[in-house]
Amino acid sequence: MTDDSAAARAAAEEESAFSHPPVDPDATAAYGDHPDQLIDFYAPRGEGGPAPVVAVLHGGAWRAPYDRRHISPFAAFLAGRGFAVAVVEYRCGAEPETGGDPVAGRWPDTFDDVAAALDALPELVRQHLPAADPRRTVLTGHSAGGQLALWAAARHVLPADAPWRTDGPAPLRGVVALAPIADFAVADKLDVCGGATRQFLGGDDHFAERRPYADPALLLPTGIATVLVQGRDDIDVPQAVAESYAEAAAKAGEVVGLTLLADAGHFPLIDPAADACAVVAEEIAQLAW
């Protein structure tokens, strides 16, 4: 496939993923005082016992133009498969006041929010999703959200002075990371999302010192079942990023599943109209049920 053909295909996949109208949640709750500190809840559709919970972290290179609304059709798709779904909003990088590209993420606010949201999640699920079982929670995220999902599952192995460190592993059935920015060194080398990884950590002055607090590839082993789902034709977050994380996990003594999807790029993983989305739901089900 030529570069032009790959770009055209990626653009078509993105257009398809973003063509679905946002789906309103069944409930929304705050986990903090900031306007972005919200979680949308989607009740499971269908009959049966208490449903597993899927906590979703959206992508968008940690940049402000992207919020949880673009992933709401994916959340509704999972709810239709019988999952109780919680979509976490968090503070992303601010829009520039003088033009130019939005900033990737906020240090430390983005991590503060993800940590606070997941700490609050079990009780909020009990309040707003009575048909759910918070003891069976799978964490998933797409792209930058995949990085945050892997990071959230690794808080117990953060450096000792990290404010987000926990005493033990998160109470998760597992993590399904979708095209995650899972290795900051490789992503930085490949200039993933226009240098978003380096920008996320504060630029050249802070990249090296902050990586041990943020880079999933340095936060291993977690002891939590983890699967990465990656499109082979992804030109936004290339396959090499996921493969590098899986190799780092193996060296740390942890087995991480890596599901590579042929004929799929970056966005089909969250596109209810794409076959890849059904594969994602099945990977989640294998950990949750």
Coordinates of N, CA and C in Angstrom, one line a residue, residues 46-253:
G46 N -30.4 -5.7 27.9 CA -30.7 -7.2 27.9 C -30.9 -7.7 29.4
E47 N -31.2 -9.0 29.4 CA -31.5 -9.6 30.7 C -30.2 -10.3 31.2
G48 N -30.4 -10.8 32.5 CA -29.2 -11.5 33.0 C -28.9 -10.9 34.4
G49 N -27.9 -11.6 35.0 CA -27.4 -11.2 36.3 C -26.6 -9.9 36.3
P50 N -26.0 -9.5 37.4 CA -25.2 -8.3 37.4 C -24.1 -8.3 36.3
A51 N -24.0 -7.2 35.6 CA -23.1 -7.1 34.5 C -21.7 -6.7 34.9
P52 N -20.7 -7.2 34.2 CA -19.4 -6.6 34.4 C -19.3 -5.2 34.0
V53 N -18.4 -4.4 34.5 CA -18.2 -3.0 34.2 C -17.0 -2.9 33.3
V54 N -17.2 -2.1 32.3 CA -16.1 -1.7 31.4 C -15.9 -0.2 31.6
A55 N -14.7 0.2 32.1 CA -14.4 1.6 32.3 C -13.6 2.0 31.1
V56 N -14.0 3.1 30.4 CA -13.4 3.5 29.1 C -12.8 4.9 29.3
L57 N -11.5 4.9 28.7 CA -10.8 6.2 28.7 C -10.6 6.6 27.2
H58 N -11.1 7.7 26.8 CA -11.0 8.1 25.4 C -9.6 8.6 25.0
G59 N -9.4 8.5 23.7 CA -8.2 9.0 23.1 C -8.2 10.4 22.6
G60 N -7.3 10.7 21.7 CA -7.2 12.1 21.2 C -5.9 12.8 21.5
A61 N -4.9 12.0 21.7 CA -3.5 12.6 21.9 C -3.5 13.5 23.1
W62 N -4.4 13.2 24.1 CA -4.4 14.0 25.3 C -4.7 15.5 25.0
R63 N -5.3 15.8 23.9 CA -5.6 17.2 23.4 C -7.0 17.5 23.6
A64 N -7.3 18.8 23.8 CA -8.6 19.3 24.2 C -9.7 19.1 23.1
P65 N -9.4 19.2 21.8 CA -10.6 19.0 20.9 C -11.3 17.7 21.1
Y66 N -10.7 16.7 21.7 CA -11.3 15.4 21.8 C -11.8 15.2 23.2
D67 N -13.0 14.8 23.3 CA -13.6 14.5 24.7 C -14.3 13.2 24.6
R68 N -15.0 12.8 25.7 CA -15.7 11.5 25.8 C -16.8 11.4 24.8
R69 N -17.4 12.4 24.3 CA -18.5 12.3 23.4 C -18.2 11.5 22.1
H70 N -16.9 11.6 21.6 CA -16.6 10.9 20.4 C -16.6 9.4 20.6
I71 N -16.4 8.9 21.8 CA -16.4 7.5 22.1 C -17.7 7.0 22.6
S72 N -18.7 7.8 22.7 CA -20.0 7.4 23.3 C -20.7 6.3 22.4
P73 N -20.6 6.4 21.1 CA -21.2 5.3 20.3 C -20.5 3.9 20.6
F74 N -19.2 3.9 20.9 CA -18.5 2.7 21.3 C -19.0 2.2 22.6
A75 N -19.2 3.2 23.6 CA -19.8 2.8 24.9 C -21.2 2.2 24.7
A76 N -22.0 2.8 23.9 CA -23.3 2.3 23.7 C -23.3 0.9 23.0
F77 N -22.3 0.7 22.1 CA -22.1 -0.6 21.5 C -21.8 -1.7 22.6
L78 N -20.9 -1.3 23.5 CA -20.6 -2.3 24.6 C -21.8 -2.5 25.5
A79 N -22.5 -1.5 25.8 CA -23.8 -1.6 26.6 C -24.7 -2.6 25.9
G80 N -24.8 -2.5 24.6 CA -25.7 -3.4 23.9 C -25.2 -4.8 23.9
R81 N -23.9 -5.0 24.2 CA -23.4 -6.4 24.4 C -23.5 -6.9 25.8
G82 N -24.2 -6.1 26.6 CA -24.5 -6.6 28.0 C -23.5 -6.1 29.1
F83 N -22.6 -5.2 28.7 CA -21.7 -4.6 29.7 C -22.3 -3.4 30.3
A84 N -22.0 -3.1 31.6 CA -22.2 -1.8 32.2 C -21.0 -1.0 31.9
V85 N -21.2 0.2 31.4 CA -20.1 1.0 30.8 C -20.0 2.3 31.6
A86 N -18.7 2.7 31.9 CA -18.4 4.0 32.5 C -17.3 4.7 31.7
V87 N -17.7 5.8 31.1 CA -16.8 6.6 30.3 C -16.2 7.8 31.1
V88 N -14.9 7.8 31.3 CA -14.3 8.8 32.1 C -13.8 10.0 31.3
E89 N -14.2 11.2 31.7 CA -13.7 12.4 31.2 C -12.5 12.8 32.1
Y90 N -11.6 13.5 31.5 CA -10.4 14.0 32.3 C -9.8 15.2 31.6
R91 N -9.0 15.9 32.3 CA -8.5 17.2 31.8 C -7.4 16.9 30.7
C92 N -7.6 17.4 29.6 CA -6.6 17.3 28.5 C -5.9 18.6 28.3
G93 N -5.0 18.7 27.3 CA -4.3 19.9 27.1 C -5.2 21.0 26.6
A94 N -4.9 22.2 27.0 CA -5.7 23.4 26.7 C -5.6 23.8 25.3
E95 N -6.6 24.5 24.8 CA -6.6 25.1 23.5 C -5.7 26.3 23.5
P96 N -4.8 26.5 22.6 CA -3.9 27.7 22.6 C -4.7 29.0 22.4
E97 N -4.4 30.1 23.1 CA -5.1 31.3 22.9 C -4.7 32.1 21.7
T98 N -3.5 31.8 21.2 CA -3.0 32.6 20.0 C -2.9 31.7 18.7
G99 N -3.6 30.7 18.6 CA -3.6 29.8 17.4 C -2.6 28.7 17.6
G100 N -2.4 27.9 16.6 CA -1.5 26.7 16.7 C -2.2 25.5 17.2
D101 N -1.5 24.4 17.3 CA -2.0 23.2 17.7 C -2.3 23.2 19.2
P102 N -3.3 22.4 19.7 CA -3.6 22.3 21.1 C -2.5 21.6 21.8
V103 N -2.3 21.8 23.1 CA -1.3 21.2 23.9 C -1.7 19.8 24.2
A104 N -0.8 18.9 24.3 CA -1.1 17.5 24.6 C -1.0 17.3 26.1
G105 N -2.2 17.2 26.7 CA -2.2 16.9 28.2 C -1.8 18.0 29.1
R106 N -2.1 17.7 30.4 CA -1.7 18.7 31.4 C -1.0 17.9 32.5
W107 N 0.2 18.3 32.8 CA 1.0 17.7 33.9 C 0.8 18.5 35.2
P108 N 0.4 18.0 36.3 CA 0.0 16.5 36.5 C -1.5 16.3 36.5
D109 N -2.3 17.3 36.0 CA -3.7 17.2 36.1 C -4.3 16.0 35.4
T110 N -3.8 15.6 34.3 CA -4.4 14.5 33.6 C -4.3 13.2 34.4
F111 N -3.2 13.0 35.0 CA -3.0 11.8 35.9 C -3.7 11.9 37.2
D112 N -3.8 13.2 37.7 CA -4.6 13.4 38.9 C -6.1 12.9 38.7
D113 N -6.6 13.3 37.5 CA -8.0 13.0 37.2 C -8.2 11.5 37.0
V114 N -7.4 10.8 36.2 CA -7.6 9.4 36.0 C -7.5 8.6 37.3
A115 N -6.5 9.0 38.1 CA -6.4 8.3 39.4 C -7.6 8.5 40.3
A116 N -8.1 9.8 40.4 CA -9.3 10.1 41.2 C -10.5 9.4 40.6
A117 N -10.7 9.4 39.3 CA -11.9 8.8 38.7 C -11.9 7.3 39.0
L118 N -10.8 6.6 38.9 CA -10.8 5.2 39.1 C -11.0 4.8 40.6
D119 N -10.4 5.7 41.4 CA -10.6 5.5 42.9 C -12.1 5.6 43.3
A120 N -12.8 6.5 42.6 CA -14.2 6.8 42.9 C -15.1 5.9 42.2
L121 N -14.7 5.2 41.2 CA -15.5 4.4 40.3 C -16.4 3.4 41.0
P122 N -15.8 2.5 41.9 CA -16.7 1.4 42.4 C -17.9 2.0 43.1
E123 N -17.8 3.0 43.9 CA -18.9 3.6 44.6 C -19.9 4.2 43.7
L124 N -19.4 5.0 42.7 CA -20.2 5.6 41.7 C -21.0 4.6 40.9
V125 N -20.4 3.5 40.6 CA -21.1 2.4 39.9 C -22.2 1.9 40.7
R126 N -22.0 1.7 42.0 CA -23.1 1.2 42.9 C -24.2 2.1 42.9
Q127 N -23.9 3.4 42.8 CA -25.0 4.4 42.9 C -25.8 4.6 41.6
H128 N -25.1 4.5 40.4 CA -25.7 4.8 39.2 C -25.9 3.7 38.2
L129 N -25.3 2.5 38.5 CA -25.5 1.3 37.6 C -25.9 0.1 38.5
P130 N -27.1 0.1 39.0 CA -27.5 -0.9 39.9 C -27.5 -2.3 39.4
A131 N -27.5 -2.4 38.0 CA -27.4 -3.8 37.4 C -26.0 -4.2 37.1
A132 N -25.0 -3.5 37.7 CA -23.6 -3.8 37.5 C -22.9 -4.4 38.7
D133 N -21.9 -5.1 38.4 CA -21.0 -5.7 39.5 C -19.6 -5.1 39.4
P134 N -19.4 -4.1 40.3 CA -18.1 -3.4 40.2 C -16.9 -4.3 40.5
R135 N -17.1 -5.5 41.1 CA -16.1 -6.4 41.4 C -15.5 -7.0 40.1
R136 N -16.2 -6.9 39.0 CA -15.8 -7.4 37.7 C -15.6 -6.3 36.8
T137 N -14.5 -5.6 36.9 CA -14.3 -4.4 36.1 C -13.1 -4.6 35.2
V138 N -13.3 -4.3 33.9 CA -12.2 -4.3 32.9 C -12.0 -2.9 32.5
L139 N -10.7 -2.5 32.4 CA -10.4 -1.1 32.0 C -9.9 -1.1 30.5
T140 N -10.5 -0.2 29.7 CA -10.1 -0.1 28.3 C -9.8 1.3 28.0
G141 N -9.1 1.5 26.9 CA -8.8 2.9 26.5 C -8.3 2.8 25.1
H142 N -8.5 3.9 24.3 CA -8.1 3.9 22.9 C -7.0 5.0 22.7
S143 N -5.9 4.6 22.1 CA -4.8 5.5 21.7 C -4.2 6.1 23.0
A144 N -4.3 7.5 23.2 CA -3.8 8.1 24.4 C -4.6 7.5 25.6
G145 N -5.8 7.2 25.4 CA -6.6 6.6 26.5 C -6.1 5.2 26.8
G146 N -5.5 4.5 25.8 CA -4.9 3.2 26.1 C -3.7 3.4 27.0
Q147 N -2.9 4.4 26.7 CA -1.8 4.7 27.6 C -2.3 4.9 29.1
L148 N -3.3 5.7 29.2 CA -3.8 6.0 30.5 C -4.4 4.7 31.2
A149 N -5.0 3.9 30.4 CA -5.5 2.6 31.0 C -4.4 1.7 31.5
L150 N -3.3 1.6 30.7 CA -2.1 0.8 31.2 C -1.5 1.5 32.4
W151 N -1.4 2.8 32.4 CA -0.8 3.5 33.5 C -1.7 3.3 34.8
A152 N -3.0 3.4 34.6 CA -3.9 3.3 35.8 C -3.8 1.9 36.4
A153 N -3.5 0.9 35.6 CA -3.3 -0.5 36.1 C -2.0 -0.7 36.7
A154 N -1.1 0.2 36.6 CA 0.3 0.1 37.1 C 0.6 1.1 38.2
R155 N -0.4 1.6 38.8 CA -0.1 2.6 39.9 C 0.7 2.1 41.0
H156 N 0.5 0.8 41.3 CA 1.2 0.1 42.4 C 2.7 -0.1 42.1
V157 N 3.1 0.1 40.9 CA 4.5 0.0 40.6 C 5.2 1.3 40.2
L158 N 4.4 2.4 40.4 CA 5.0 3.7 40.2 C 6.2 4.0 41.1
P159 N 7.1 4.9 40.8 CA 8.1 5.3 41.8 C 7.5 5.6 43.1
A160 N 8.3 5.4 44.2 CA 7.8 5.5 45.5 C 7.3 6.9 45.9
D161 N 7.9 7.9 45.2 CA 7.5 9.3 45.5 C 6.3 9.8 44.6
A162 N 5.8 8.9 43.8 CA 4.7 9.3 42.9 C 3.4 9.6 43.7
P163 N 2.7 10.7 43.5 CA 1.5 11.0 44.3 C 0.4 10.0 44.0
W164 N 0.4 9.3 42.8 CA -0.7 8.5 42.4 C -0.4 7.0 42.8
R165 N 0.7 6.7 43.4 CA 1.0 5.3 43.8 C 0.0 4.7 44.8
T166 N -0.3 3.5 44.6 CA -1.2 2.8 45.5 C -0.4 1.7 46.1
D167 N -0.9 1.2 47.2 CA -0.2 0.1 48.0 C -0.3 -1.3 47.3
G168 N -1.3 -1.4 46.5 CA -1.5 -2.7 45.8 C -2.1 -2.6 44.5
P169 N -2.3 -3.7 43.7 CA -2.8 -3.6 42.4 C -4.3 -3.1 42.4
A170 N -4.7 -2.5 41.3 CA -6.1 -2.0 41.2 C -7.0 -3.3 41.1
P171 N -8.2 -3.2 41.7 CA -9.2 -4.3 41.6 C -9.8 -4.4 40.2
L172 N -9.0 -4.9 39.3 CA -9.4 -5.0 37.9 C -9.4 -6.5 37.5
R173 N -10.3 -6.9 36.6 CA -10.2 -8.2 36.0 C -9.2 -8.2 34.9
G174 N -8.9 -7.0 34.3 CA -7.9 -6.9 33.3 C -8.0 -5.6 32.6
V175 N -7.1 -5.4 31.6 CA -7.0 -4.2 30.8 C -7.0 -4.6 29.3
V176 N -7.8 -4.0 28.5 CA -7.7 -4.1 27.1 C -7.4 -2.8 26.5
A177 N -6.1 -2.6 26.0 CA -5.6 -1.4 25.5 C -5.7 -1.4 24.0
L178 N -6.4 -0.4 23.4 CA -6.6 -0.3 22.0 C -5.7 0.6 21.3
A179 N -4.8 0.1 20.5 CA -3.8 1.0 19.8 C -3.2 1.9 20.8
P180 N -2.7 1.5 21.9 CA -2.2 2.4 23.0 C -0.9 3.0 22.6
I181 N -0.7 4.2 23.1 CA 0.6 4.8 23.1 C 1.4 4.2 24.3
A182 N 1.9 3.0 24.2 CA 2.3 2.2 25.3 C 3.8 2.3 25.6
D183 N 4.6 2.8 24.7 CA 6.0 2.9 24.9 C 6.4 4.3 24.4
F184 N 6.7 5.2 25.4 CA 7.0 6.6 25.1 C 8.2 6.8 24.2
A185 N 9.2 6.0 24.4 CA 10.5 6.1 23.7 C 10.2 5.8 22.2
V186 N 9.5 4.7 21.9 CA 9.2 4.4 20.5 C 8.3 5.4 19.9
A187 N 7.2 5.8 20.7 CA 6.3 6.7 20.1 C 7.0 8.1 19.8
D188 N 7.9 8.5 20.7 CA 8.6 9.7 20.5 C 9.5 9.6 19.2
K189 N 10.1 8.5 19.1 CA 11.0 8.3 17.9 C 10.2 8.3 16.6
L190 N 9.0 7.8 16.7 CA 8.1 7.8 15.5 C 7.3 9.0 15.3
D191 N 7.4 10.0 16.2 CA 6.7 11.2 16.2 C 5.2 11.0 16.2
V192 N 4.7 10.1 17.0 CA 3.3 9.7 17.1 C 2.5 10.9 17.5
C193 N 1.4 11.2 16.7 CA 0.5 12.3 16.9 C 1.2 13.6 17.0
G194 N 2.1 13.8 16.2 CA 2.8 15.1 16.1 C 3.6 15.5 17.3
G195 N 4.3 14.5 17.9 CA 5.2 14.8 19.0 C 4.4 14.9 20.3
A196 N 3.2 14.3 20.4 CA 2.3 14.5 21.5 C 2.9 13.9 22.8
T197 N 3.7 12.8 22.7 CA 4.2 12.1 23.9 C 5.2 13.0 24.6
R198 N 6.1 13.6 23.9 CA 7.1 14.5 24.5 C 6.4 15.7 25.1
Q199 N 5.5 16.3 24.3 CA 4.7 17.4 24.8 C 3.9 17.1 26.0
F200 N 3.4 15.9 26.1 CA 2.6 15.5 27.2 C 3.4 15.6 28.5
L201 N 4.6 15.3 28.5 CA 5.5 15.2 29.6 C 6.2 16.6 29.9
G202 N 5.9 17.6 29.1 CA 6.4 18.9 29.4 C 7.5 19.3 28.5
G203 N 7.8 18.6 27.4 CA 8.8 19.0 26.4 C 10.2 18.4 26.8
D204 N 11.2 18.9 26.1 CA 12.5 18.4 26.2 C 13.1 18.5 27.7
D205 N 12.7 19.6 28.4 CA 13.2 19.8 29.7 C 12.7 18.7 30.7
H206 N 11.6 18.1 30.4 CA 11.1 17.1 31.5 C 10.9 15.7 31.0
F207 N 11.1 15.5 29.7 CA 10.7 14.2 29.1 C 11.4 13.0 29.8
A208 N 12.7 13.1 30.0 CA 13.5 12.0 30.6 C 13.1 11.8 32.1
E209 N 13.0 12.9 32.8 CA 12.7 12.8 34.3 C 11.3 12.3 34.6
R210 N 10.3 12.6 33.7 CA 9.0 12.2 34.0 C 8.6 10.9 33.4
R211 N 9.3 10.4 32.5 CA 9.0 9.1 31.9 C 8.7 8.0 32.9
P212 N 9.6 7.8 33.9 CA 9.3 6.7 34.9 C 8.0 6.9 35.6
Y213 N 7.4 8.0 35.6 CA 6.1 8.2 36.3 C 4.9 8.1 35.3
A214 N 5.2 7.9 34.0 CA 4.1 8.0 33.0 C 4.1 6.9 31.9
D215 N 5.3 6.4 31.6 CA 5.5 5.5 30.5 C 5.1 4.1 30.9
P216 N 4.0 3.5 30.3 CA 3.7 2.1 30.6 C 4.8 1.1 30.4
A217 N 5.6 1.3 29.4 CA 6.7 0.4 29.2 C 7.7 0.3 30.3
L218 N 7.7 1.3 31.2 CA 8.6 1.3 32.3 C 7.9 0.9 33.6
L219 N 6.7 0.6 33.5 CA 5.9 0.3 34.7 C 5.4 -1.2 34.6
L220 N 6.4 -2.1 34.7 CA 6.1 -3.5 34.5 C 7.0 -4.3 35.5
P221 N 6.5 -5.5 35.9 CA 5.2 -6.1 35.6 C 4.1 -5.6 36.5
T222 N 2.9 -5.6 36.1 CA 1.7 -5.2 36.9 C 1.0 -6.3 37.6
G223 N 1.1 -7.5 37.0 CA 0.4 -8.7 37.6 C -1.1 -8.7 37.2
I224 N -1.5 -7.8 36.4 CA -2.9 -7.7 35.9 C -3.0 -8.1 34.5
A225 N -4.0 -9.0 34.2 CA -4.1 -9.5 32.8 C -4.3 -8.3 31.9
T226 N -3.5 -8.4 30.8 CA -3.5 -7.3 29.9 C -3.4 -7.8 28.4
V227 N -4.3 -7.2 27.6 CA -4.3 -7.5 26.2 C -4.2 -6.2 25.4
L228 N -3.4 -6.2 24.4 CA -3.3 -5.0 23.5 C -4.0 -5.4 22.2
V229 N -4.9 -4.6 21.6 CA -5.5 -4.8 20.3 C -5.0 -3.7 19.4
Q230 N -4.5 -4.2 18.3 CA -3.8 -3.2 17.4 C -4.1 -3.5 15.9
G231 N -4.4 -2.5 15.1 CA -4.6 -2.7 13.7 C -3.2 -2.7 13.0
R232 N -3.0 -3.7 12.1 CA -1.8 -3.8 11.4 C -1.5 -2.6 10.5
D233 N -2.6 -1.9 10.1 CA -2.5 -0.8 9.1 C -2.6 0.5 9.8
D234 N -2.4 0.6 11.1 CA -2.5 1.8 11.9 C -1.3 2.7 11.6
I235 N -1.5 3.9 11.0 CA -0.5 4.8 10.8 C -0.5 6.0 11.8
D236 N -1.4 6.0 12.7 CA -1.5 7.0 13.7 C -0.6 6.6 14.9
V237 N -0.9 5.4 15.4 CA 0.0 4.8 16.4 C 0.4 3.4 15.9
P238 N 1.6 3.4 15.2 CA 2.0 2.2 14.5 C 2.2 1.0 15.4
Q239 N 2.1 -0.2 14.8 CA 2.2 -1.5 15.4 C 3.5 -1.6 16.3
A240 N 4.5 -1.0 15.9 CA 5.8 -1.1 16.6 C 5.7 -0.6 18.0
V241 N 4.8 0.3 18.3 CA 4.6 0.8 19.7 C 4.1 -0.3 20.6
A242 N 3.0 -1.0 20.1 CA 2.4 -2.1 20.9 C 3.4 -3.2 21.0
E243 N 4.1 -3.5 20.0 CA 5.1 -4.6 20.0 C 6.2 -4.3 21.0
S244 N 6.7 -3.1 21.1 CA 7.7 -2.8 22.0 C 7.2 -2.9 23.5
Y245 N 6.0 -2.5 23.7 CA 5.5 -2.7 25.1 C 5.4 -4.2 25.4
A246 N 4.9 -5.0 24.5 CA 4.8 -6.4 24.7 C 6.1 -7.1 25.0
E247 N 7.1 -6.6 24.3 CA 8.5 -7.1 24.5 C 9.0 -6.7 25.9
A248 N 8.7 -5.5 26.3 CA 9.2 -5.0 27.6 C 8.5 -5.8 28.7
A249 N 7.2 -6.1 28.5 CA 6.5 -6.9 29.5 C 7.1 -8.3 29.6
A250 N 7.4 -8.9 28.4 CA 8.0 -10.3 28.5 C 9.4 -10.3 29.2
K251 N 10.2 -9.2 29.0 CA 11.4 -9.1 29.7 C 11.3 -9.0 31.2
A252 N 10.1 -8.4 31.6 CA 9.8 -8.2 33.0 C 9.2 -9.4 33.6
G253 N 9.0 -10.4 32.8 CA 8.4 -11.7 33.3 C 6.9 -11.7 33.3

